[in-house]
Protein backbone atom coordinates (compact mmCIF):
# COMPACT_ATOMS: atom_id res chain seq x y z
CA UNK A 1 0.00 0.00 0.00
CA UNK A 2 1.21 3.55 -0.71
CA UNK A 3 2.86 5.05 2.37
CA UNK A 4 0.63 8.14 2.31
CA UNK A 5 -2.52 6.03 2.07
CA UNK A 6 -1.28 3.80 4.88
CA UNK A 7 -0.70 6.83 7.10
CA UNK A 8 -4.15 8.21 6.27
CA UNK A 9 -5.77 4.85 7.09
CA UNK A 10 -3.96 4.73 10.43
CA UNK A 11 -5.11 8.27 11.20
CA UNK A 12 -8.70 7.36 10.35
CA UNK A 13 -8.62 4.31 12.62
CA UNK A 14 -7.20 6.32 15.50
CA UNK A 15 -9.87 8.97 15.10
CA UNK A 16 -12.68 6.41 15.11
CA UNK A 17 -11.76 5.33 18.65
CA UNK A 18 -13.53 6.80 21.72
CA UNK A 19 -11.87 9.91 23.14
CA UNK A 20 -12.75 9.22 26.73
CA UNK A 21 -13.13 6.32 29.16
CA UNK A 22 -16.28 7.81 30.65
CA UNK A 23 -18.50 6.01 28.14
CA UNK A 24 -17.11 2.56 28.85
CA UNK A 25 -17.20 3.20 32.63
CA UNK A 26 -20.83 4.23 32.50
CA UNK A 27 -21.91 1.27 30.43
CA UNK A 28 -20.10 -1.10 32.78
CA UNK A 29 -21.92 0.27 35.82
CA UNK A 30 -25.66 -0.43 35.63
CA UNK A 31 -26.38 1.76 38.64
CA UNK A 32 -24.74 4.69 36.92
CA UNK A 33 -26.99 4.18 33.94
CA UNK A 34 -30.15 3.91 35.94
CA UNK A 35 -29.38 6.94 38.05
CA UNK A 36 -28.83 9.19 35.08
CA UNK A 37 -31.48 11.78 34.45
CA UNK A 38 -32.54 11.37 30.80
CA UNK A 39 -33.61 14.99 30.63
CA UNK A 40 -30.05 16.20 31.19
CA UNK A 41 -28.23 13.52 29.19
CA UNK A 42 -26.91 14.81 25.83
CA UNK A 43 -28.07 12.71 22.92
CA UNK A 44 -27.39 12.71 19.22
CA UNK A 45 -31.03 13.52 18.56
CA UNK A 46 -30.90 16.60 20.75
CA UNK A 47 -29.12 19.44 18.95
CA UNK A 48 -29.38 21.67 22.05
CA UNK A 49 -27.99 19.08 24.46
CA UNK A 50 -25.01 21.30 25.35
CA UNK A 51 -25.44 24.85 26.63
CA UNK A 52 -23.67 27.36 28.85
CA UNK A 53 -25.19 25.66 31.87
CA UNK A 54 -24.38 22.20 30.54
CA UNK A 55 -21.07 22.49 28.62
CA UNK A 56 -19.58 19.56 26.69
CA UNK A 57 -16.72 17.57 28.21
CA UNK A 58 -13.23 19.01 27.73
CA UNK A 59 -12.28 15.89 25.75
CA UNK A 60 -14.65 17.04 23.02
CA UNK A 61 -13.48 20.64 23.02
CA UNK A 62 -9.75 19.85 23.20
CA UNK A 63 -8.57 17.40 20.53
CA UNK A 64 -5.69 15.12 21.34
CA UNK A 65 -2.39 16.25 19.74
CA UNK A 66 -1.96 12.76 18.35
CA UNK A 67 -5.06 13.25 16.22
CA UNK A 68 -3.62 16.07 14.07
CA UNK A 69 -2.84 15.15 10.47
CA UNK A 70 0.46 16.25 8.96
CA UNK A 71 -0.26 19.17 6.57
CA UNK A 72 2.40 17.85 4.18
CA UNK A 73 0.52 14.53 4.04
CA UNK A 74 -2.76 16.30 3.34
CA UNK A 75 -1.08 18.23 0.50
CA UNK A 76 0.41 15.07 -0.97
CA UNK A 77 -2.91 13.24 -0.83
CA UNK A 78 -5.36 15.94 -1.79
CA UNK A 79 -3.46 18.36 -3.97
CA UNK A 80 -0.83 21.06 -4.04
CA UNK A 81 1.95 21.87 -6.49
CA UNK A 82 4.04 18.89 -7.58
CA UNK A 83 7.80 19.06 -8.08
CA UNK A 84 7.16 19.24 -11.82
CA UNK A 85 4.88 22.25 -11.28
CA UNK A 86 7.50 23.92 -9.08
CA UNK A 87 10.21 23.31 -11.68
CA UNK A 88 8.13 24.92 -14.42
CA UNK A 89 7.17 27.84 -12.20
CA UNK A 90 10.81 28.42 -11.24
CA UNK A 91 11.94 28.44 -14.86
CA UNK A 92 9.11 30.79 -15.81
CA UNK A 93 10.27 33.20 -13.09
CA UNK A 94 13.89 32.97 -14.24
CA UNK A 95 12.91 33.79 -17.83
CA UNK A 96 10.41 36.52 -16.96
CA UNK A 97 11.48 40.05 -17.98
CA UNK A 98 9.49 41.53 -15.09
CA UNK A 99 11.19 39.58 -12.28
CA UNK A 100 14.13 41.17 -10.44
CA UNK A 101 17.57 39.56 -10.58
CA UNK A 102 17.45 38.69 -6.87
CA UNK A 103 14.15 36.88 -7.33
CA UNK A 104 15.44 35.13 -10.44
CA UNK A 105 18.42 33.87 -8.47
CA UNK A 106 16.11 32.68 -5.69
CA UNK A 107 14.03 30.81 -8.27
CA UNK A 108 17.22 29.34 -9.76
CA UNK A 109 18.31 28.18 -6.31
CA UNK A 110 14.96 26.44 -5.83
CA UNK A 111 15.28 24.89 -9.28
CA UNK A 112 18.76 23.55 -8.50
CA UNK A 113 17.55 21.99 -5.25
CA UNK A 114 14.65 20.31 -7.04
CA UNK A 115 16.84 18.69 -9.69
CA UNK A 116 19.14 17.25 -7.04
CA UNK A 117 16.52 14.50 -7.02
CA UNK A 118 17.32 12.17 -9.91
CA UNK A 119 13.65 11.76 -10.90
CA UNK A 120 13.27 15.53 -11.19
CA UNK A 121 16.49 15.79 -13.19
CA UNK A 122 15.14 13.18 -15.59
CA UNK A 123 11.93 15.18 -15.90
CA UNK A 124 13.80 18.08 -17.49
CA UNK A 125 13.29 16.44 -20.89
CA UNK A 126 9.53 15.67 -20.73
CA UNK A 127 8.93 19.11 -19.19
CA UNK A 128 10.90 20.66 -22.08
CA UNK A 129 13.19 22.52 -19.70
CA UNK A 130 16.56 21.57 -21.20
CA UNK A 131 16.33 24.13 -24.00
CA UNK A 132 15.58 27.16 -21.78
CA UNK A 133 18.20 25.98 -19.27
CA UNK A 134 20.91 25.84 -21.95
CA UNK A 135 19.85 29.21 -23.33
CA UNK A 136 20.68 30.69 -19.93
CA UNK A 137 24.29 29.55 -20.34
CA UNK A 138 24.54 32.43 -22.83
CA UNK A 139 22.62 35.02 -20.82
CA UNK A 140 24.25 38.45 -20.56
CA UNK A 141 23.91 38.33 -16.76
CA UNK A 142 26.86 36.45 -15.28
CA UNK A 143 25.01 35.22 -12.21
CA UNK A 144 22.38 33.59 -14.39
CA UNK A 145 25.08 31.93 -16.50
CA UNK A 146 26.69 30.64 -13.32
CA UNK A 147 23.44 29.20 -11.99
CA UNK A 148 22.61 27.63 -15.36
CA UNK A 149 25.98 25.85 -15.49
CA UNK A 150 25.54 24.75 -11.90
CA UNK A 151 22.13 23.27 -12.69
CA UNK A 152 23.47 21.40 -15.71
CA UNK A 153 26.18 19.89 -13.53
CA UNK A 154 23.69 18.94 -10.82
CA UNK A 155 21.31 17.33 -13.31
CA UNK A 156 23.90 15.15 -15.06
CA UNK A 157 26.03 14.13 -12.10
CA UNK A 158 25.97 10.32 -11.80
CA UNK A 159 22.84 10.29 -13.96
CA UNK A 160 23.26 8.51 -17.30
CA UNK A 161 19.80 9.47 -18.54
CA UNK A 162 20.40 13.17 -17.99
CA UNK A 163 23.92 12.89 -19.40
CA UNK A 164 22.49 11.44 -22.60
CA UNK A 165 19.91 14.19 -22.85
CA UNK A 166 22.47 16.94 -22.25
CA UNK A 167 24.58 15.45 -25.01
CA UNK A 168 21.63 15.39 -27.43
CA UNK A 169 20.65 19.02 -26.78
CA UNK A 170 24.21 20.23 -27.41
CA UNK A 171 25.44 21.17 -23.94
CA UNK A 172 29.07 20.10 -24.48
CA UNK A 173 30.23 22.69 -27.08
CA UNK A 174 28.64 25.51 -25.08
CA UNK A 175 30.29 24.42 -21.84
CA UNK A 176 33.70 23.93 -23.47
CA UNK A 177 33.50 27.44 -24.91
CA UNK A 178 32.56 28.81 -21.49
CA UNK A 179 35.54 27.05 -19.89
CA UNK A 180 37.90 28.72 -22.35
CA UNK A 181 36.36 32.15 -23.01
CA UNK A 182 34.34 33.03 -19.90
CA UNK A 183 35.94 35.94 -18.03
CA UNK A 184 33.97 35.50 -14.79
CA UNK A 185 35.86 32.99 -12.66
CA UNK A 186 32.75 31.90 -10.75
CA UNK A 187 30.91 31.14 -13.99
CA UNK A 188 33.92 29.35 -15.42
CA UNK A 189 34.24 27.09 -12.39
CA UNK A 190 30.62 26.00 -12.64
CA UNK A 191 31.05 25.34 -16.36
CA UNK A 192 34.02 23.09 -15.57
CA UNK A 193 32.00 21.34 -12.89
CA UNK A 194 29.21 20.69 -15.41
CA UNK A 195 31.64 19.46 -18.04
CA UNK A 196 33.38 17.16 -15.58
CA UNK A 197 30.01 15.73 -14.48
CA UNK A 198 29.12 15.10 -18.12
CA UNK A 199 32.33 13.16 -18.70
CA UNK A 200 32.57 11.03 -15.58
CA UNK A 201 31.44 7.44 -16.10
CA UNK A 202 29.77 8.43 -19.37
CA UNK A 203 31.94 7.54 -22.34
CA UNK A 204 29.88 9.33 -25.03
CA UNK A 205 30.20 12.53 -23.00
CA UNK A 206 33.95 12.13 -22.63
CA UNK A 207 34.29 11.41 -26.35
CA UNK A 208 32.29 14.51 -27.26
CA UNK A 209 34.36 16.74 -24.99
CA UNK A 210 37.58 15.45 -26.54
CA UNK A 211 36.13 15.97 -30.03
CA UNK A 212 35.29 19.66 -29.49
CA UNK A 213 38.38 20.71 -27.53
CA UNK A 214 39.86 23.81 -29.18
CA UNK A 215 43.16 23.78 -30.99
CA UNK A 216 46.09 23.44 -28.66
CA UNK A 217 44.09 21.53 -26.04
CA UNK A 218 43.47 18.28 -27.88
CA UNK A 219 44.48 15.03 -26.22
CA UNK A 220 45.96 12.03 -27.95
CA UNK A 221 43.96 8.85 -27.92
CA UNK A 222 40.76 8.08 -26.07
CA UNK A 223 39.94 9.43 -22.62
CA UNK A 224 38.46 6.71 -20.44
CA UNK A 225 35.34 8.12 -18.77
CA UNK A 226 35.86 5.73 -15.87
CA UNK A 227 39.37 7.04 -15.23
CA UNK A 228 38.87 9.98 -12.90
CA UNK A 229 42.49 11.08 -13.25
CA UNK A 230 42.18 11.20 -17.03
CA UNK A 231 38.94 13.19 -16.83
CA UNK A 232 40.52 15.61 -14.36
CA UNK A 233 43.45 16.00 -16.77
CA UNK A 234 41.13 17.27 -19.51
CA UNK A 235 39.48 19.74 -17.15
CA UNK A 236 42.90 20.91 -15.98
CA UNK A 237 43.86 21.67 -19.60
CA UNK A 238 40.80 23.89 -19.88
CA UNK A 239 41.55 25.53 -16.54
CA UNK A 240 45.10 26.42 -17.60
CA UNK A 241 43.92 27.80 -20.94
CA UNK A 242 41.40 30.14 -19.35
Short mmCIF file of C-alpha atoms in Angstrom, two decimals, residues 73-163:
data_model
loop_
_atom_site.label_atom_id
_atom_site.label_comp_id
_atom_site.label_asym_id
_atom_site.label_seq_id
_atom_site.Cartn_x
_atom_site.Cartn_y
_atom_site.Cartn_z
CA UNK A 73 0.52 14.53 4.04
CA UNK A 74 -2.76 16.30 3.34
CA UNK A 75 -1.08 18.23 0.50
CA UNK A 76 0.41 15.07 -0.97
CA UNK A 77 -2.91 13.24 -0.83
CA UNK A 78 -5.36 15.94 -1.79
CA UNK A 79 -3.46 18.36 -3.97
CA UNK A 80 -0.83 21.06 -4.04
CA UNK A 81 1.95 21.87 -6.49
CA UNK A 82 4.04 18.89 -7.58
CA UNK A 83 7.80 19.06 -8.08
CA UNK A 84 7.16 19.24 -11.82
CA UNK A 85 4.88 22.25 -11.28
CA UNK A 86 7.50 23.92 -9.08
CA UNK A 87 10.21 23.31 -11.68
CA UNK A 88 8.13 24.92 -14.42
CA UNK A 89 7.17 27.84 -12.20
CA UNK A 90 10.81 28.42 -11.24
CA UNK A 91 11.94 28.44 -14.86
CA UNK A 92 9.11 30.79 -15.81
CA UNK A 93 10.27 33.20 -13.09
CA UNK A 94 13.89 32.97 -14.24
CA UNK A 95 12.91 33.79 -17.83
CA UNK A 96 10.41 36.52 -16.96
CA UNK A 97 11.48 40.05 -17.98
CA UNK A 98 9.49 41.53 -15.09
CA UNK A 99 11.19 39.58 -12.28
CA UNK A 100 14.13 41.17 -10.44
CA UNK A 101 17.57 39.56 -10.58
CA UNK A 102 17.45 38.69 -6.87
CA UNK A 103 14.15 36.88 -7.33
CA UNK A 104 15.44 35.13 -10.44
CA UNK A 105 18.42 33.87 -8.47
CA UNK A 106 16.11 32.68 -5.69
CA UNK A 107 14.03 30.81 -8.27
CA UNK A 108 17.22 29.34 -9.76
CA UNK A 109 18.31 28.18 -6.31
CA UNK A 110 14.96 26.44 -5.83
CA UNK A 111 15.28 24.89 -9.28
CA UNK A 112 18.76 23.55 -8.50
CA UNK A 113 17.55 21.99 -5.25
CA UNK A 114 14.65 20.31 -7.04
CA UNK A 115 16.84 18.69 -9.69
CA UNK A 116 19.14 17.25 -7.04
CA UNK A 117 16.52 14.50 -7.02
CA UNK A 118 17.32 12.17 -9.91
CA UNK A 119 13.65 11.76 -10.90
CA UNK A 120 13.27 15.53 -11.19
CA UNK A 121 16.49 15.79 -13.19
CA UNK A 122 15.14 13.18 -15.59
CA UNK A 123 11.93 15.18 -15.90
CA UNK A 124 13.80 18.08 -17.49
CA UNK A 125 13.29 16.44 -20.89
CA UNK A 126 9.53 15.67 -20.73
CA UNK A 127 8.93 19.11 -19.19
CA UNK A 128 10.90 20.66 -22.08
CA UNK A 129 13.19 22.52 -19.70
CA UNK A 130 16.56 21.57 -21.20
CA UNK A 131 16.33 24.13 -24.00
CA UNK A 132 15.58 27.16 -21.78
CA UNK A 133 18.20 25.98 -19.27
CA UNK A 134 20.91 25.84 -21.95
CA UNK A 135 19.85 29.21 -23.33
CA UNK A 136 20.68 30.69 -19.93
CA UNK A 137 24.29 29.55 -20.34
CA UNK A 138 24.54 32.43 -22.83
CA UNK A 139 22.62 35.02 -20.82
CA UNK A 140 24.25 38.45 -20.56
CA UNK A 141 23.91 38.33 -16.76
CA UNK A 142 26.86 36.45 -15.28
CA UNK A 143 25.01 35.22 -12.21
CA UNK A 144 22.38 33.59 -14.39
CA UNK A 145 25.08 31.93 -16.50
CA UNK A 146 26.69 30.64 -13.32
CA UNK A 147 23.44 29.20 -11.99
CA UNK A 148 22.61 27.63 -15.36
CA UNK A 149 25.98 25.85 -15.49
CA UNK A 150 25.54 24.75 -11.90
CA UNK A 151 22.13 23.27 -12.69
CA UNK A 152 23.47 21.40 -15.71
CA UNK A 153 26.18 19.89 -13.53
CA UNK A 154 23.69 18.94 -10.82
CA UNK A 155 21.31 17.33 -13.31
CA UNK A 156 23.90 15.15 -15.06
CA UNK A 157 26.03 14.13 -12.10
CA UNK A 158 25.97 10.32 -11.80
CA UNK A 159 22.84 10.29 -13.96
CA UNK A 160 23.26 8.51 -17.30
CA UNK A 161 19.80 9.47 -18.54
CA UNK A 162 20.40 13.17 -17.99
CA UNK A 163 23.92 12.89 -19.40
#
